[in-house]
Amino acid sequence: MTETMALSGNCRTNPKEQGSVQNSFPDVVELNVGGQVYYTRHSTLVSAPASLLGRIFSSKKDAANDLARDPKGRYFIDRDGFLFRYVLDYLRDKQVVLPDHFPEKGRLRKEAEYFLLPELVKLLTPEDLKPSLDDYFHSDYEDGSQGSDNRVCPPPSLVPADRKNGFITVGYRGSCTMGGRENQTDAKFRRVPRIMICGRVALAQEVFGETLNESRDPDRTPDRYTSRFYLKFKHLERSFDMLSECGFQMVACNSSVTASYVSQQTEDKVWSSYTEYVFYRK
C-alpha cells in the first residue's frame, strides 16, 4: 500500500493517454525535484530496479511512466530538492558521503525510505545511531509512557521468600566534541547515550519488562547472562527507579573519560565517557 501511495504521489494517470506512453526515456533525463533541477542519465535512475525511481523510470509500458511534468516539460517529483542530490549520489556510486556535522541525516533517511532504497537506509542508520538531542531531552525514545511500566515487581510486603538475588550492571556511554581554549563552553554532542544492561537475563526481564531491547542478543535463555541488552528509553533516573522498585540497591560505580583530537588542523577534541552502575538485590 505504501508503494502504491508513493507511486501515485508522483505520477498522473490519464486513461486516454496510457496507450501513447513511450517504451523508453532519453539517455539524459531532466528532473524537477521540489523546484531543484537535476540532469542525470536514465541508467542512473534505474540502477536500483526495485526502488521507486527504478520502477517509475523503467522502460516497461505501464501507467507509472506517465509522470507529471513542470511547465518546461521536466519530469516533476514532489520531494525535497536539496536532499535529492544525495539520493542521486547513492544511485551513482552505491555509497553516500555527507558533510561534517550534517544536520539533515534523519530527513535524508526518510527520503531513502520513500524512494525504497533499503541499503541507503542502512547506511544512514548504523547500529549506534541515536535520536536527535530534542528527542533525548524532551521525550523517552521508543516508549510513549512516562511512568513505571507494567512489570511483575511486587511491593515489599508481598515479596516471596525464594526471590532470586543477583547483580545488574547499567552501562552509560556518550561522547561530545568540544572546541579549543577559546571555545571551551561550546560542546557539541556527537551521540545521544544508550543505556546498556548486563546481568542474568531473567533478572533484566523482571526489572525492565517491555522497555528492554533484546534484539542484539535474542536467543539467550533466562538462566544465562548477557552484556548486550539495552533500554528503549534514554533517562538514567528512570532505570534507577525501576531497579529500586524491584528491590535493587546500588553497590558500586566507576567511570572513565578519554579525549582525542578531531584532526591535526584543529584543537577540537572528542570526549568519550563510559560509566557503569552496579546494582545488587539480596
XYZ file of C-alpha atoms in Angstrom:
282
model
C 0.000 0.000 0.000
C 2.889 2.345 0.759
C 4.403 1.708 -2.650
C 1.083 2.443 -4.321
C 0.744 5.751 -2.485
C 4.328 6.678 -3.299
C 3.818 5.997 -6.962
C 0.544 7.855 -7.154
C 2.061 10.917 -5.496
C 4.482 11.475 -8.374
C 2.504 10.104 -11.301
C -0.518 11.362 -13.165
C -2.600 8.743 -14.882
C -4.792 9.670 -17.815
C -6.706 6.720 -19.259
C -6.877 8.440 -22.647
C -3.107 8.800 -22.808
C -1.993 5.451 -21.376
C -1.884 3.896 -24.793
C 0.569 6.505 -26.029
C 3.179 6.132 -23.264
C 6.574 5.621 -24.803
C 8.552 2.499 -24.030
C 11.799 4.316 -23.246
C 13.242 7.519 -21.796
C 16.008 9.694 -23.241
C 19.560 8.823 -22.240
C 19.831 12.078 -20.251
C 16.779 12.830 -18.097
C 15.878 16.300 -16.825
C 14.188 16.339 -13.426
C 12.481 18.962 -11.316
C 12.585 17.754 -7.707
C 10.811 20.161 -5.380
C 11.939 23.108 -7.514
C 15.569 21.937 -7.899
C 16.603 20.973 -11.431
C 18.751 17.897 -11.979
C 20.239 16.282 -15.087
C 21.158 12.629 -14.834
C 21.476 9.576 -17.018
C 18.490 7.298 -17.330
C 20.711 4.360 -16.380
C 21.393 6.060 -13.024
C 17.693 6.346 -12.213
C 17.094 2.647 -12.916
C 20.325 1.373 -11.342
C 18.260 0.078 -8.396
C 15.383 -1.681 -10.195
C 13.382 -2.364 -7.029
C 13.478 1.270 -5.929
C 10.698 3.751 -6.587
C 12.755 5.580 -9.205
C 13.744 2.290 -10.813
C 10.098 1.391 -11.194
C 8.666 4.666 -12.434
C 11.541 5.268 -14.877
C 11.657 1.705 -16.150
C 11.245 1.133 -19.877
C 8.216 -1.035 -19.359
C 4.973 0.261 -20.738
C 2.726 0.984 -17.760
C 0.950 3.899 -16.088
C 3.859 4.536 -13.718
C 5.841 6.004 -16.618
C 3.257 8.744 -17.208
C 4.981 11.143 -14.842
C 3.834 14.649 -14.082
C 5.827 17.405 -15.797
C 6.529 21.017 -14.925
C 5.759 23.894 -17.371
C 9.119 23.348 -19.109
C 8.497 19.659 -19.682
C 10.818 18.353 -16.962
C 9.729 15.253 -15.052
C 8.426 16.526 -11.735
C 8.930 14.771 -8.381
C 7.358 16.399 -5.355
C 10.111 15.724 -2.804
C 12.916 17.622 -1.048
C 15.052 19.026 -3.854
C 18.102 19.707 -1.675
C 18.337 16.183 -0.261
C 17.704 14.529 -3.615
C 21.338 15.171 -4.604
C 22.408 12.580 -2.025
C 19.881 10.090 -3.381
C 21.446 10.541 -6.828
C 24.939 10.172 -5.364
C 23.916 6.841 -3.885
C 22.384 5.634 -7.145
C 25.620 6.507 -8.968
C 28.158 5.066 -6.537
C 26.141 2.906 -4.124
C 27.563 4.989 -1.293
C 26.973 8.450 0.077
C 29.405 10.979 1.556
C 27.845 13.602 3.810
C 29.342 16.886 5.030
C 30.744 17.029 8.555
C 28.081 17.637 11.223
C 25.352 17.103 8.617
C 22.086 18.135 10.360
C 19.622 16.543 7.927
C 20.535 12.873 8.273
C 17.147 11.982 9.764
C 15.291 13.697 6.923
C 17.590 12.086 4.356
C 16.812 8.701 5.878
C 13.108 9.456 5.359
C 13.805 10.287 1.722
C 15.659 6.979 1.336
C 12.665 5.163 2.789
C 10.313 6.989 0.426
C 12.405 6.100 -2.634
C 12.526 2.457 -1.470
C 16.310 2.303 -1.056
C 16.813 -0.047 1.920
C 20.604 -0.191 1.564
C 20.830 3.588 1.752
C 18.587 3.482 4.816
C 21.068 1.072 6.407
C 23.986 3.356 5.572
C 22.186 6.210 7.283
C 21.156 4.062 10.270
C 24.279 2.498 11.820
C 23.827 0.383 14.906
C 24.865 3.162 17.242
C 22.832 5.912 15.572
C 20.921 7.843 18.205
C 17.849 10.079 18.070
C 18.212 13.821 17.932
C 19.019 15.849 21.041
C 15.426 17.110 21.075
C 14.230 13.503 21.368
C 16.705 12.891 24.179
C 15.919 15.941 26.271
C 12.157 16.100 25.748
C 10.884 12.553 25.385
C 11.506 8.883 26.059
C 12.677 7.368 22.780
C 10.804 4.233 21.602
C 8.416 4.444 24.553
C 5.453 6.783 24.873
C 4.776 6.174 28.566
C 6.361 8.368 31.212
C 5.633 6.397 34.364
C 6.705 2.967 35.535
C 5.797 0.139 33.189
C 3.702 -2.971 33.507
C 6.195 -5.162 35.297
C 5.909 -8.006 37.776
C 7.861 -6.441 40.679
C 5.617 -6.815 43.772
C 5.532 -4.454 46.754
C 7.936 -5.358 49.601
C 5.137 -6.858 51.726
C 4.422 -9.419 49.003
C 7.992 -10.333 48.078
C 8.329 -14.133 48.042
C 10.991 -15.659 50.239
C 12.575 -17.500 47.307
C 13.037 -14.419 45.128
C 16.326 -14.642 43.234
C 19.142 -12.355 44.168
C 21.859 -11.150 41.824
C 23.621 -8.256 40.138
C 22.570 -5.973 37.291
C 25.055 -3.565 35.742
C 23.828 -0.423 33.990
C 26.277 0.995 31.433
C 26.073 4.516 30.046
C 28.179 5.689 27.099
C 28.291 9.065 25.371
C 30.597 11.434 23.513
C 30.797 15.069 22.513
C 33.043 17.427 20.588
C 34.446 20.442 22.438
C 36.290 23.379 20.915
C 39.771 24.574 21.803
C 40.703 27.030 24.516
C 38.637 29.829 23.041
C 35.510 27.679 22.809
C 35.613 25.504 25.884
C 31.923 26.042 26.555
C 30.899 25.105 23.015
C 30.211 21.387 23.374
C 28.515 19.545 20.530
C 27.049 16.136 21.319
C 28.049 13.503 18.779
C 25.906 10.750 20.237
C 22.897 10.553 22.465
C 23.805 7.992 25.133
C 22.395 4.489 25.170
C 21.745 2.662 28.431
C 23.256 -0.834 28.342
C 22.097 -3.652 30.627
C 24.341 -6.528 31.754
C 23.456 -9.446 34.010
C 21.247 -12.512 34.235
C 18.558 -12.431 31.556
C 15.745 -13.383 33.941
C 16.571 -10.524 36.309
C 16.811 -7.983 33.495
C 13.452 -9.100 32.087
C 11.843 -8.941 35.531
C 13.010 -5.393 36.181
C 12.671 -3.736 32.795
C 9.943 -5.763 31.094
C 8.905 -4.432 27.681
C 11.303 -1.480 27.919
C 14.204 -3.914 27.462
C 15.530 -4.234 23.896
C 16.857 -7.774 23.412
C 17.427 -7.568 19.649
C 21.237 -7.737 19.912
C 21.155 -10.985 21.929
C 17.759 -12.568 21.202
C 18.493 -16.248 21.896
C 19.637 -16.051 25.496
C 17.671 -18.273 27.863
C 16.544 -16.742 31.196
C 19.196 -18.578 33.232
C 22.112 -17.239 31.161
C 23.951 -13.906 31.275
C 24.140 -11.128 28.710
C 26.024 -7.891 28.188
C 24.221 -6.820 25.000
C 20.741 -5.705 26.112
C 19.865 -2.011 26.168
C 16.879 0.071 27.192
C 14.343 1.683 24.870
C 14.393 4.935 26.827
C 17.232 7.378 27.474
C 16.916 8.558 31.081
C 19.192 7.001 33.701
C 16.957 8.134 36.549
C 14.089 6.109 35.179
C 16.180 2.938 35.092
C 17.286 3.615 38.683
C 13.640 3.966 39.773
C 12.746 0.664 38.141
C 15.648 -1.125 39.829
C 14.762 0.389 43.203
C 11.127 -0.666 42.879
C 12.301 -4.251 42.389
C 14.499 -4.229 45.484
C 17.908 -3.467 43.970
C 20.443 -1.163 45.597
C 23.488 0.483 44.017
C 26.672 -1.035 45.409
C 29.387 0.285 43.068
C 30.062 2.826 40.353
C 33.018 3.585 38.078
C 33.625 5.903 35.152
C 36.286 6.572 32.520
C 36.840 9.525 30.176
C 39.094 9.734 27.114
C 39.879 12.582 24.733
C 41.357 12.726 21.256
C 41.873 15.458 18.687
C 39.383 15.593 15.821
C 42.161 16.398 13.326
C 45.627 17.919 13.155
C 44.224 21.177 11.786
C 42.028 21.973 14.782
C 42.176 21.994 18.557
C 38.712 20.480 18.814
C 38.629 17.299 20.872
C 36.244 14.365 21.019
C 35.483 13.436 24.617
C 34.137 9.935 25.236
C 32.857 8.676 28.561
C 31.656 5.347 29.879
C 30.071 4.865 33.297
C 28.893 1.664 34.972
C 26.492 1.441 37.903
C 26.325 -1.902 39.700
C 23.088 -2.879 41.467
C 22.539 -5.850 43.776
C 19.454 -7.457 45.271
C 19.770 -9.725 48.299
